CSV table of C-alpha atoms in Angstrom, one decimal:
chain,number,residue,atom,x,y,z
A,1,MET,CA,0.0,0.0,0.0
A,2,ASN,CA,1.3,3.5,-0.8
A,3,ASP,CA,1.9,5.4,2.4
A,4,SER,CA,3.2,8.6,0.7
A,5,PRO,CA,2.1,11.6,2.8
A,6,GLY,CA,-0.5,13.8,1.3
A,7,ARG,CA,-2.2,11.1,-0.8
A,8,ALA,CA,-5.5,9.8,0.5
A,9,VAL,CA,-6.6,6.8,-1.6
A,10,PRO,CA,-10.3,6.4,-1.4
A,11,GLY,CA,-11.2,2.7,-1.0
A,12,PRO,CA,-8.8,-0.2,-0.9
A,13,SER,CA,-5.9,-0.2,-3.4
A,14,PRO,CA,-5.1,-3.3,-5.5
A,15,SER,CA,-2.2,-4.2,-3.2
A,16,ASP,CA,-4.6,-4.5,-0.2
A,17,GLY,CA,-6.6,-7.4,-1.5
A,18,GLU,CA,-7.7,-9.2,-4.6
A,19,ARG,CA,-7.1,-7.2,-7.8
A,20,PRO,CA,-10.4,-6.2,-9.3
A,21,GLY,CA,-11.1,-8.1,-12.5
A,22,ALA,CA,-8.7,-11.0,-11.6
A,23,PRO,CA,-9.9,-14.6,-11.3
A,24,ASP,CA,-11.0,-15.9,-7.9
A,25,GLY,CA,-8.1,-16.7,-5.6
A,26,GLN,CA,-5.6,-14.5,-7.6
A,27,GLN,CA,-4.1,-11.7,-5.5
A,28,GLY,CA,-3.2,-8.3,-6.8
A,29,GLY,CA,0.3,-6.9,-7.1
A,30,GLY,CA,2.9,-8.5,-9.4
A,31,PRO,CA,2.2,-11.1,-12.1
A,32,GLN,CA,1.1,-14.4,-10.6
A,33,GLN,CA,2.0,-17.9,-11.8
A,34,GLY,CA,0.0,-18.7,-14.9
A,35,ASP,CA,-1.0,-15.1,-15.5
A,36,THR,CA,0.3,-14.3,-19.0
A,37,ALA,CA,-2.0,-11.4,-19.7
A,38,PRO,CA,-0.1,-8.1,-19.8
A,39,ARG,CA,-1.0,-5.3,-17.4
A,40,PRO,CA,-3.1,-2.6,-18.8
A,41,PRO,CA,-0.9,0.4,-19.8
A,42,ALA,CA,-1.1,3.7,-17.9
A,43,GLY,CA,-4.0,5.8,-19.1
A,44,GLY,CA,-5.6,2.8,-20.7
A,45,GLN,CA,-8.1,0.4,-19.3
A,46,LYS,CA,-9.0,1.2,-15.6
A,47,TRP,CA,-8.9,-1.3,-12.9
A,48,SER,CA,-12.7,-1.2,-12.6
A,49,ALA,CA,-15.6,1.0,-13.6
A,50,GLU,CA,-15.9,2.3,-10.0
A,51,GLN,CA,-12.3,3.8,-10.0
A,52,PRO,CA,-12.4,7.4,-8.8
A,53,PRO,CA,-12.0,10.0,-11.5
A,54,PRO,CA,-8.5,11.2,-12.4
A,55,GLY,CA,-7.2,14.0,-10.2
A,56,GLU,CA,-8.2,12.4,-6.9
A,57,TRP,CA,-5.4,9.9,-7.1
A,58,GLN,CA,-2.7,9.1,-9.6
A,59,SER,CA,-0.2,6.3,-9.9
A,60,PRO,CA,3.2,7.0,-8.4
A,61,GLY,CA,4.8,7.7,-11.7
A,62,ALA,CA,2.1,10.0,-13.1
A,63,PRO,CA,2.5,13.7,-12.8
A,64,GLN,CA,0.4,15.4,-10.2
A,65,PRO,CA,-2.2,17.9,-11.4
A,66,PRO,CA,-1.9,21.4,-10.1
A,67,GLN,CA,-3.9,21.9,-6.9
A,68,PRO,CA,-5.8,25.2,-6.6
A,69,ALA,CA,-4.5,27.4,-3.8
A,70,PRO,CA,-6.8,27.5,-0.8
A,71,ALA,CA,-8.8,30.6,-0.6
A,72,PRO,CA,-7.4,33.0,2.1
A,73,THR,CA,-9.5,33.1,5.1
A,74,ALA,CA,-10.0,36.5,6.6
A,75,VAL,CA,-8.7,36.8,10.2
A,76,PRO,CA,-11.1,38.9,12.2
A,77,GLN,CA,-9.2,41.8,13.7
A,78,GLN,CA,-10.0,42.6,17.3
A,79,PRO,CA,-9.8,46.2,18.3
A,80,ALA,CA,-6.8,47.0,20.4
A,81,PRO,CA,-7.7,47.7,24.0
A,82,ARG,CA,-6.9,51.0,25.5
A,83,SER,CA,-4.3,49.4,27.7
A,84,TRP,CA,-3.3,45.8,28.4
A,85,ALA,CA,-3.5,46.7,32.0
A,86,ALA,CA,-7.3,46.4,31.8
A,87,SER,CA,-6.9,42.6,31.8
A,88,THR,CA,-8.7,41.2,34.8
A,89,GLY,CA,-7.2,37.7,34.9
A,90,PRO,CA,-5.1,35.1,33.1
A,91,THR,CA,-5.3,34.7,29.4
A,92,GLY,CA,-4.3,31.9,27.0
A,93,PRO,CA,-4.3,28.4,28.3
A,94,ALA,CA,-6.5,27.2,31.1
A,95,ALA,CA,-5.5,27.9,34.7
A,96,GLY,CA,-2.7,25.7,35.8
A,97,GLN,CA,-1.4,25.0,32.3
A,98,GLN,CA,1.9,26.5,31.0
A,99,ALA,CA,2.1,27.8,27.5
A,100,PRO,CA,5.7,27.0,26.2
A,101,TYR,CA,7.4,30.1,24.9
A,102,GLY,CA,4.3,32.2,25.2
A,103,GLY,CA,1.7,30.6,22.9
A,104,GLN,CA,3.0,30.7,19.3
A,105,TYR,CA,6.5,29.6,20.2
A,106,GLY,CA,5.6,26.0,21.0
A,107,TYR,CA,4.9,24.9,17.5
A,108,PRO,CA,6.4,21.7,16.2
A,109,GLY,CA,9.8,22.3,14.7
A,110,GLY,CA,10.1,25.7,16.2
A,111,PRO,CA,13.0,27.0,18.2
A,112,GLY,CA,13.9,25.0,21.2
A,113,PRO,CA,15.0,26.1,24.7
A,114,TRP,CA,18.6,26.5,23.4
A,115,GLY,CA,17.7,29.3,21.0
A,116,LYS,CA,15.7,32.5,21.3
A,117,PRO,CA,12.6,32.5,19.1
A,118,PRO,CA,11.9,35.4,16.9
A,119,ALA,CA,9.6,37.9,18.5
A,120,ALA,CA,8.2,41.3,17.9
A,121,LYS,CA,9.5,44.2,20.1
A,122,PRO,CA,7.0,47.0,20.1
A,123,GLY,CA,8.4,48.5,23.2
A,124,THR,CA,11.3,48.0,25.6
A,125,ILE,CA,11.2,44.2,25.7
A,126,PRO,CA,10.7,41.4,23.1
A,127,LEU,CA,7.4,39.6,23.4
A,128,ARG,CA,8.7,36.3,24.5
A,129,PRO,CA,10.2,34.8,27.7
A,130,LEU,CA,13.0,37.0,29.0
A,131,ASP,CA,16.3,36.2,30.5
A,132,MET,CA,17.8,38.1,33.4
A,133,GLY,CA,19.8,40.4,31.2
A,134,GLU,CA,16.8,41.4,29.1
A,135,ILE,CA,14.8,42.2,32.3
A,136,LEU,CA,17.5,44.5,33.6
A,137,ASP,CA,18.1,46.0,30.2
A,138,GLY,CA,14.3,46.6,29.8
A,139,ALA,CA,14.2,48.5,33.1
A,140,VAL,CA,17.2,50.6,32.1
A,141,ALA,CA,15.9,51.2,28.6
A,142,THR,CA,12.6,52.5,30.0
A,143,MET,CA,14.4,54.8,32.4
A,144,ARG,CA,16.4,56.1,29.4
A,145,GLY,CA,13.5,56.3,27.0
A,146,GLN,CA,10.9,57.7,29.4
A,147,TRP,CA,13.3,59.7,31.5
A,148,ARG,CA,11.1,62.8,31.8
A,149,SER,CA,8.3,60.8,33.4
A,150,VAL,CA,10.4,58.3,35.3
A,151,LEU,CA,12.9,60.8,36.8
A,152,SER,CA,10.2,63.4,37.5
A,153,ILE,CA,8.2,60.9,39.6
A,154,SER,CA,11.2,59.5,41.5
A,155,LEU,CA,12.8,62.9,42.0
A,156,VAL,CA,9.7,64.5,43.4
A,157,VAL,CA,8.9,61.6,45.7
A,158,ALA,CA,12.6,61.3,46.9
A,159,THR,CA,12.8,65.0,47.6
A,160,ILE,CA,9.6,65.1,49.6
A,161,VAL,CA,10.7,62.1,51.7
A,162,GLN,CA,14.1,63.5,52.3
A,163,VAL,CA,12.9,66.9,53.3
A,164,VAL,CA,10.5,65.5,55.9
A,165,ASP,CA,13.2,63.1,57.1
A,166,LEU,CA,15.7,66.0,57.4
A,167,VAL,CA,13.3,68.0,59.5
A,168,LEU,CA,12.6,65.0,61.8
A,169,LYS,CA,16.3,64.4,62.2
A,170,LYS,CA,17.0,68.0,63.0
A,171,TYR,CA,14.1,68.8,65.4
A,172,ALA,CA,13.0,65.5,66.7
A,173,LEU,CA,15.8,62.9,66.7
A,174,ALA,CA,18.5,65.4,67.6
A,175,ASP,CA,16.6,66.5,70.8
A,176,LEU,CA,16.1,62.9,72.0
A,177,PRO,CA,18.1,62.0,75.1
A,178,ALA,CA,20.6,59.3,74.7
A,179,PRO,CA,19.7,56.1,76.5
A,180,ASP,CA,21.6,55.9,79.8
A,181,PRO,CA,22.0,52.3,81.1
A,182,GLU,CA,22.5,53.7,84.6
A,183,ALA,CA,19.4,55.9,84.7
A,184,GLY,CA,17.1,53.0,85.6
A,185,PRO,CA,14.6,50.9,83.7
A,186,GLY,CA,11.9,53.6,83.6
A,187,ALA,CA,14.0,56.3,82.1
A,188,LEU,CA,15.6,53.8,79.6
A,189,LEU,CA,12.2,52.7,78.4
A,190,ASP,CA,11.0,56.3,78.0
A,191,ALA,CA,14.0,57.2,75.9
A,192,MET,CA,13.7,54.1,73.7
A,193,GLY,CA,9.9,54.8,73.2
A,194,ALA,CA,10.5,58.4,72.2
A,195,SER,CA,13.2,57.3,69.7
A,196,LEU,CA,10.9,54.6,68.3
A,197,MET,CA,8.1,57.1,67.8
A,198,SER,CA,10.3,59.6,66.0
A,199,SER,CA,11.8,56.8,63.8
A,200,SER,CA,8.3,55.5,63.0
A,201,ALA,CA,7.3,58.9,61.7
A,202,SER,CA,10.3,58.9,59.4
A,203,LEU,CA,9.5,55.3,58.3
A,204,LEU,CA,5.9,56.3,57.7
A,205,ILE,CA,6.9,59.1,55.3
A,206,GLN,CA,9.2,56.8,53.4
A,207,PHE,CA,6.5,54.1,53.3
A,208,ILE,CA,4.0,56.5,51.7
A,209,GLY,CA,6.5,57.8,49.3
A,210,GLY,CA,7.6,54.3,48.3
A,211,ILE,CA,4.0,53.3,47.6
A,212,LEU,CA,3.3,56.4,45.5
A,213,ALA,CA,6.4,56.0,43.5
A,214,ALA,CA,5.7,52.3,42.9
A,215,ALA,CA,2.2,52.9,41.8
A,216,LEU,CA,3.1,55.6,39.3
A,217,LEU,CA,6.2,53.9,37.9
A,218,THR,CA,4.2,50.6,37.4
A,219,MET,CA,1.9,52.5,35.0
A,220,VAL,CA,4.9,54.0,33.2
A,221,PHE,CA,6.7,50.7,32.8
A,222,SER,CA,3.5,48.9,31.7
A,223,ARG,CA,2.9,51.4,28.9
A,224,ALA,CA,6.6,51.2,27.8
A,225,VAL,CA,6.2,47.4,27.2
A,226,LEU,CA,3.7,48.4,24.4
A,227,GLY,CA,6.0,51.1,23.1
A,228,ARG,CA,3.8,53.9,24.4
A,229,SER,CA,5.0,56.9,26.3
A,230,SER,CA,3.3,58.0,29.5
A,231,THR,CA,3.2,61.4,31.1
A,232,VAL,CA,3.1,61.9,34.9
A,233,ALA,CA,-0.5,63.1,34.6
A,234,GLU,CA,-1.5,59.9,32.7
A,235,ALA,CA,0.3,57.7,35.2
A,236,TRP,CA,-1.5,59.5,38.1
A,237,ARG,CA,-4.9,59.1,36.4
A,238,ASP,CA,-4.4,55.4,35.9
A,239,ALA,CA,-2.8,54.7,39.4
A,240,ARG,CA,-5.0,56.9,41.6
A,241,PRO,CA,-8.0,54.5,41.8
A,242,ARG,CA,-5.7,51.7,42.9
A,243,LEU,CA,-3.7,53.6,45.5
A,244,PRO,CA,-6.0,52.6,48.5
A,245,HIS,CA,-5.7,49.0,47.5
A,246,LEU,CA,-1.9,49.2,47.2
A,247,VAL,CA,-1.7,50.8,50.6
A,248,GLY,CA,-3.8,48.0,52.1
A,249,LEU,CA,-1.7,45.4,50.4
A,250,THR,CA,1.6,46.9,51.7
A,251,LEU,CA,0.2,47.2,55.2
A,252,LEU,CA,-1.1,43.7,55.2
A,253,LEU,CA,2.3,42.3,54.1
A,254,GLY,CA,4.1,44.4,56.7
A,255,LEU,CA,1.7,43.3,59.4
A,256,GLY,CA,2.1,39.7,58.4
A,257,ALA,CA,5.9,40.0,58.6
A,258,ALA,CA,5.7,41.6,62.0
A,259,VAL,CA,3.3,38.9,63.4
A,260,LEU,CA,5.6,36.2,62.0
A,261,VAL,CA,8.7,37.6,63.8
A,262,ALA,CA,6.7,38.2,67.0
A,263,VAL,CA,5.5,34.6,67.1
A,264,LEU,CA,9.0,33.2,66.5
A,265,LEU,CA,10.6,35.5,69.1
A,266,LEU,CA,7.9,35.2,71.7
A,267,PRO,CA,9.3,32.0,73.3
A,268,ALA,CA,12.7,33.8,73.7
A,269,VAL,CA,11.1,36.8,75.3
A,270,LEU,CA,9.1,34.7,77.8
A,271,ALA,CA,12.1,32.5,78.7
A,272,ARG,CA,14.5,35.4,78.6
A,273,SER,CA,16.9,33.3,76.6
A,274,ILE,CA,19.4,34.7,74.1
A,275,GLY,CA,19.8,31.3,72.5
A,276,LEU,CA,16.1,31.0,71.7
A,277,ALA,CA,16.2,34.5,70.3
A,278,LEU,CA,19.0,33.6,67.9
A,279,LEU,CA,17.1,30.4,67.0
A,280,GLY,CA,14.0,32.4,66.3
A,281,ALA,CA,15.8,34.9,64.2
A,282,LEU,CA,17.5,32.2,62.2
A,283,VAL,CA,14.1,30.7,61.4
A,284,ALA,CA,12.4,34.0,60.8
A,285,PHE,CA,15.0,35.3,58.3
A,286,PRO,CA,14.6,32.6,55.6
A,287,LEU,CA,10.8,32.5,56.1
A,288,LEU,CA,10.6,36.3,55.5
A,289,ILE,CA,12.7,36.0,52.3
A,290,TRP,CA,10.6,33.1,51.1
A,291,LEU,CA,7.3,34.9,51.7
A,292,GLY,CA,8.7,38.1,50.3
A,293,ILE,CA,9.5,36.5,46.9
A,294,LYS,CA,6.3,34.5,46.9
A,295,PHE,CA,4.2,37.7,47.1
A,296,SER,CA,6.7,40.0,45.3
A,297,LEU,CA,4.4,40.1,42.2
A,298,ALA,CA,1.3,41.0,44.1
A,299,SER,CA,1.8,44.8,43.6
A,300,PRO,CA,1.9,44.8,39.8
A,301,ALA,CA,-0.9,42.2,39.7
A,302,LEU,CA,-3.0,44.5,41.9
A,303,MET,CA,-2.3,47.6,39.8
A,304,LEU,CA,-2.5,46.1,36.3
A,305,GLU,CA,-5.2,43.5,36.7
A,306,LYS,CA,-7.3,45.8,39.0
A,307,SER,CA,-7.9,42.9,41.3
A,308,SER,CA,-8.7,42.7,45.0
A,309,ILE,CA,-5.9,42.3,47.6
A,310,PRO,CA,-6.6,38.5,48.2
A,311,THR,CA,-6.7,37.9,44.5
A,312,ALA,CA,-3.4,39.7,44.0
A,313,LEU,CA,-1.8,37.6,46.6
A,314,ARG,CA,-3.1,34.4,45.0
A,315,ARG,CA,-2.0,35.6,41.6
A,316,SER,CA,1.5,36.3,42.8
A,317,SER,CA,1.8,33.0,44.5
A,318,LYS,CA,0.6,31.2,41.3
A,319,LEU,CA,3.0,33.1,39.0
A,320,VAL,CA,6.0,32.6,41.3
A,321,ARG,CA,5.3,28.9,41.8
A,322,GLY,CA,8.0,26.8,40.1
A,323,SER,CA,10.2,29.9,39.5
A,324,TRP,CA,11.0,31.0,43.0
A,325,TRP,CA,14.8,30.6,42.7
A,326,ARG,CA,14.9,32.4,39.4
A,327,ILE,CA,12.8,35.4,40.7
A,328,PHE,CA,14.9,35.4,43.9
A,329,GLY,CA,18.1,35.5,41.9
A,330,ILE,CA,17.0,38.4,39.7
A,331,THR,CA,15.6,40.3,42.7
A,332,ALA,CA,18.7,39.8,44.8
A,333,LEU,CA,20.9,40.9,41.9
A,334,THR,CA,18.8,44.0,41.5
A,335,ALA,CA,19.1,44.7,45.2
A,336,LEU,CA,22.9,44.4,45.0
A,337,ILE,CA,23.1,46.7,41.9
A,338,THR,CA,20.9,49.4,43.5
A,339,GLY,CA,22.7,49.0,46.8
A,340,PHE,CA,26.1,49.5,45.1
A,341,ILE,CA,24.8,52.5,43.2
A,342,SER,CA,23.5,54.1,46.4
A,343,ALA,CA,26.8,53.4,48.2
A,344,VAL,CA,28.8,55.0,45.4
A,345,ILE,CA,26.6,58.1,45.6
A,346,ILE,CA,26.0,58.5,49.3
A,347,TYR,CA,29.3,57.5,51.1
A,348,PRO,CA,31.6,60.0,49.3
A,349,LEU,CA,29.1,62.8,50.0
A,350,LEU,CA,28.6,61.6,53.5
A,351,PHE,CA,32.3,62.0,54.3
A,352,LEU,CA,32.3,65.3,52.4
A,353,GLY,CA,29.5,66.5,54.6
A,354,ALA,CA,31.4,65.4,57.7
A,355,ALA,CA,34.6,67.1,56.5
A,356,VAL,CA,32.9,70.5,55.9
A,357,SER,CA,30.7,70.4,59.0
A,358,GLY,CA,31.7,72.1,62.2
A,359,SER,CA,31.9,68.8,64.1
A,360,GLY,CA,34.3,67.1,61.8
A,361,PHE,CA,34.7,63.3,61.7
A,362,SER,CA,34.5,63.2,65.4
A,363,GLY,CA,30.8,63.9,65.0
A,364,PHE,CA,30.3,60.3,64.0
A,365,GLU,CA,31.3,59.2,67.5
A,366,ASP,CA,29.4,61.7,69.7
A,367,GLY,CA,26.4,62.1,67.4
A,368,THR,CA,26.7,65.9,67.0
A,369,LEU,CA,26.5,65.6,63.2
A,370,LEU,CA,22.7,65.4,63.6
A,371,ASP,CA,22.7,69.0,64.8
A,372,ASP,CA,24.8,70.3,61.9
A,373,TRP,CA,22.7,71.7,59.0
A,374,THR,CA,25.5,71.4,56.5
A,375,PHE,CA,25.9,67.7,57.1
A,376,LEU,CA,22.2,67.1,57.0
A,377,VAL,CA,21.7,69.0,53.8
A,378,ILE,CA,24.5,67.2,52.0
A,379,LEU,CA,23.3,63.8,53.3
A,380,GLY,CA,19.7,64.7,52.1
A,381,ILE,CA,21.0,65.7,48.6
A,382,ALA,CA,23.0,62.4,48.3
A,383,SER,CA,19.9,60.4,49.4
A,384,VAL,CA,17.7,62.2,46.8
A,385,ILE,CA,20.1,61.4,44.0
A,386,ALA,CA,20.5,57.8,45.0
A,387,GLN,CA,16.7,57.2,45.3
A,388,THR,CA,16.0,59.0,42.1
A,389,ILE,CA,18.1,56.4,40.3
A,390,THR,CA,17.3,53.3,42.3
A,391,LEU,CA,13.5,53.6,42.8
A,392,PRO,CA,12.7,53.3,39.0
A,393,MET,CA,15.1,50.4,38.6
A,394,GLN,CA,13.5,48.4,41.4
A,395,SER,CA,10.0,49.1,40.3
A,396,GLY,CA,10.8,48.3,36.6
A,397,VAL,CA,12.4,45.0,37.4
A,398,THR,CA,9.3,44.0,39.4
A,399,VAL,CA,6.9,44.9,36.6
A,400,LEU,CA,9.0,43.2,34.0
A,401,LEU,CA,9.2,40.0,36.1
A,402,TYR,CA,5.4,40.0,36.4
A,403,VAL,CA,5.1,40.4,32.6
A,404,ASP,CA,7.7,37.7,31.9
A,405,GLN,CA,5.9,35.2,34.2
A,406,ARG,CA,2.6,35.9,32.5
A,407,ILE,CA,4.2,35.4,29.1
A,408,ARG,CA,5.6,32.1,30.2
A,409,ARG,CA,2.5,30.8,31.9
A,410,GLU,CA,-0.5,32.5,30.2
A,411,ALA,CA,0.7,33.6,26.7
A,412,LEU,CA,0.3,37.2,27.6
A,413,ASP,CA,2.5,38.1,24.6
A,414,LEU,CA,-0.6,37.6,22.4
A,415,GLU,CA,-2.6,40.1,24.4
A,416,LEU,CA,0.3,42.5,24.4
A,417,ALA,CA,0.7,42.2,20.6
A,418,ARG,CA,-2.9,43.0,20.0
A,419,ALA,CA,-2.8,45.9,22.4
A,420,ALA,CA,0.3,47.2,20.6
A,421,GLY,CA,-1.4,47.0,17.2
A,422,LEU,CA,0.6,44.1,15.7
A,423,GLU,CA,-1.3,42.5,12.8
A,424,ASN,CA,-1.5,38.7,12.5
A,425,TYR,CA,0.7,38.1,15.4
A,426,GLY,CA,1.0,34.4,16.2
A,427,THR,CA,-0.9,33.2,13.1
A,428,ASP,CA,2.2,32.2,11.1
A,429,PRO,CA,4.6,30.3,13.4
A,430,THR,CA,7.3,30.1,10.8
A,431,ALA,CA,7.9,33.8,10.4
A,432,PRO,CA,8.5,36.5,13.0
A,433,PRO,CA,5.6,39.0,13.4
A,434,THR,CA,5.9,42.5,12.0
A,435,GLY,CA,5.1,45.6,13.8
A,436,GLY,CA,2.2,47.8,12.7
């Protein structure tokens, strides 16, 4: 039987059974013993009157008739949404299924995991699974391409935070009495409580500033993925309705971390044991890191999917599952890079401020530098510069990690391509899509 691909022979061929027209008991195929009659020539007598008409099947040696080209089918174009951030849930495969290489990259014969598949790049990243270098490069490219919006947001937020922190350090923290171990338990607790209250006010200002910067920068980076610029006013308009939810999410995560640490350290406090305290700290530290990475994508999920706080936590847990170590590595590397940048900026200016202050370097030991305006102003300027650079990078990496995980698991690249206006994206797996 002829098994050539592309030929569908209707009915049994002569080699499958008895040859039509042959005597009983004689099989088809080659000449049988006692069969002296020649085979009918090609194009002559047919095997039987019920043979299908020419054109449906030809003998192996006969030329194939030209096949008409299939009529092109019109692909209905869906209108591009205003923003892909309006997505309210996962797209692509069913929940729990992973789309290899983001939907159209999993076709047979396509590029494997050792090669990068062709992909469109309407914005700062290609629409396919990203490696660590592409995520970092995408964050830097957005900062460079959208520098007016990005630097304006981070500069304003960092300036407000540092001005308030400067005032607190000058008029609140500097007037606090230093804890004296010989003053008695009551005086020591009062001094520690006052210091804690003043420090909490500074942390609260930084907390609010960080939330505001993260919300606005998330909108800027999400538009940059589609190749669209975003002004500060547009970012504020998109982020403002979600700010209360983001505040609630951040407070919930902070409260959960505090409760976890308190529960693990409570036995040490009750037993007044330093050994139990160290053991509790050793257990709490890895748990906090694990939970921090597990819920690290909750913020972009909350802002871009417009979901509730519990849904955002579940979405982050689902997206991180199976990729914890990868996300941890990228997050840790980003923290090292931003920490190095901050140190390079802050420490030289810190020593410069100490050198030009009235207290000199001895102010580090006796704490008199907190009373010197020159030192505080130089330290504030250094902190503003460092936060202006590091805040966008941290927010950008988090947003791009969220996009990358959704491309890997939910074929978000198809939604992004439609939102970016790419025509016929993903319909021809053998050719890279073209931008519109």
